[in-house]
mmCIF file of C-alpha atoms in Angstrom:
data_model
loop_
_atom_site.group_PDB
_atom_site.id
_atom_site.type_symbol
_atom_site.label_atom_id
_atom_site.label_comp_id
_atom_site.label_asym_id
_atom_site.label_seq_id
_atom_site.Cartn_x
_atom_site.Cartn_y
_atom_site.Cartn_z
ATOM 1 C CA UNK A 1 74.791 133.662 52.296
ATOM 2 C CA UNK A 2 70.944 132.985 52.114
ATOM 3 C CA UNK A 3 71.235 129.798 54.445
ATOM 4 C CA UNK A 4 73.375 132.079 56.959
ATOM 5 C CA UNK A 5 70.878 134.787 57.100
ATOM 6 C CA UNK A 6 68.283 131.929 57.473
ATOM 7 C CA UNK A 7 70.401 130.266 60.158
ATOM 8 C CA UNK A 8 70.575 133.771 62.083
ATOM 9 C CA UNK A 9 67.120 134.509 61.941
ATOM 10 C CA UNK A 10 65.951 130.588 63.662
ATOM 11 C CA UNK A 11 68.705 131.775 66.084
ATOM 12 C CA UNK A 12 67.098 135.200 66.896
ATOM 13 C CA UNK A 13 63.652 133.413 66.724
ATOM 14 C CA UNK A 14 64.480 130.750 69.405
ATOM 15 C CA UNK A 15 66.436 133.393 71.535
ATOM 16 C CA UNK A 16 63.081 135.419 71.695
ATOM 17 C CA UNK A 17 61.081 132.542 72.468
ATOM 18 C CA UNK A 18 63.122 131.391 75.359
ATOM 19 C CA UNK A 19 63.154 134.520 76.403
ATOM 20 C CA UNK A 20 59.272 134.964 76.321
ATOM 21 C CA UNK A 21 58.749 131.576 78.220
ATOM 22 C CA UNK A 22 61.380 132.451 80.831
ATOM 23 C CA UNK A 23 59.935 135.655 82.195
ATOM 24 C CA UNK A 24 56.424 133.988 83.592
ATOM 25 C CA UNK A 25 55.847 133.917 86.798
ATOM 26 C CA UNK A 26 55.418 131.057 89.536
ATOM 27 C CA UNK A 27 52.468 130.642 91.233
ATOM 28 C CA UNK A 28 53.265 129.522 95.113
ATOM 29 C CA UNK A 29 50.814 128.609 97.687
ATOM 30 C CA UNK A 30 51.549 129.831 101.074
ATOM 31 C CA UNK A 31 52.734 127.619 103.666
ATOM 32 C CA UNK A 32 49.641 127.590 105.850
ATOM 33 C CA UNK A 33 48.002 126.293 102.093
ATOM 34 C CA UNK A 34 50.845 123.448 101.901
ATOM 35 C CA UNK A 35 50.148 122.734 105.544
ATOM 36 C CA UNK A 36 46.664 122.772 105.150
ATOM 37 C CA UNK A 37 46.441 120.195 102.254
ATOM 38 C CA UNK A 38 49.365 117.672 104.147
ATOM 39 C CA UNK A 39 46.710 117.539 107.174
ATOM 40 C CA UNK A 40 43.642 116.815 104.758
ATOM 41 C CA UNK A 41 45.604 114.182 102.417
ATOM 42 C CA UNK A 42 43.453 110.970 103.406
ATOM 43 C CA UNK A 43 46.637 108.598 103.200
ATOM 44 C CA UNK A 44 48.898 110.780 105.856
ATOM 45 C CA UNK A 45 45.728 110.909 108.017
ATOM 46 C CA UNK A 46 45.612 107.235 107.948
ATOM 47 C CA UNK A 47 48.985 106.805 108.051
ATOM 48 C CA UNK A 48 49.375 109.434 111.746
ATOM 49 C CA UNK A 49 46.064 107.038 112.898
ATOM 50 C CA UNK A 50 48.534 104.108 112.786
ATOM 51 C CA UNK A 51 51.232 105.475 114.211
ATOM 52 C CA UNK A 52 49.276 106.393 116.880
ATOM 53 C CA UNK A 53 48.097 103.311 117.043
ATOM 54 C CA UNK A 54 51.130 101.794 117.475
ATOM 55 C CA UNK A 55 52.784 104.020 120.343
ATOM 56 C CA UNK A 56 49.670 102.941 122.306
ATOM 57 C CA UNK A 57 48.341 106.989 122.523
ATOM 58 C CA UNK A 58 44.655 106.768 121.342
#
């Protein structure tokens, strides 16, 4: 009886903890902010100066 009562109460404990952990919210950044930090990564700018490059447009 006392190791149910135990049993139901780590049950009830982990329930509320999910629980807790599940409700908190997401932090998004906006597209422009996504957009913004694709332009300014230092490998895709050296990658797009390649590709230019390479189709012979600068």
């Amino acid at each position: 009886m006392r190791n149910r009562i135990i049993l139901i109460g780590l049950v009830v404990l982990l329930g509320f903890w999910l629980g807790a952990r599940a409700n908190r919210p997401v932090v998004k950044d906006s597209k422009a902010e996504v957009a913004r930090r694709a332009l300014a990564d230092r490998r895709a700018r050296k990658r797009r100066k390649a590709l230019k490059r390479k189709l012979g447009l600068g």
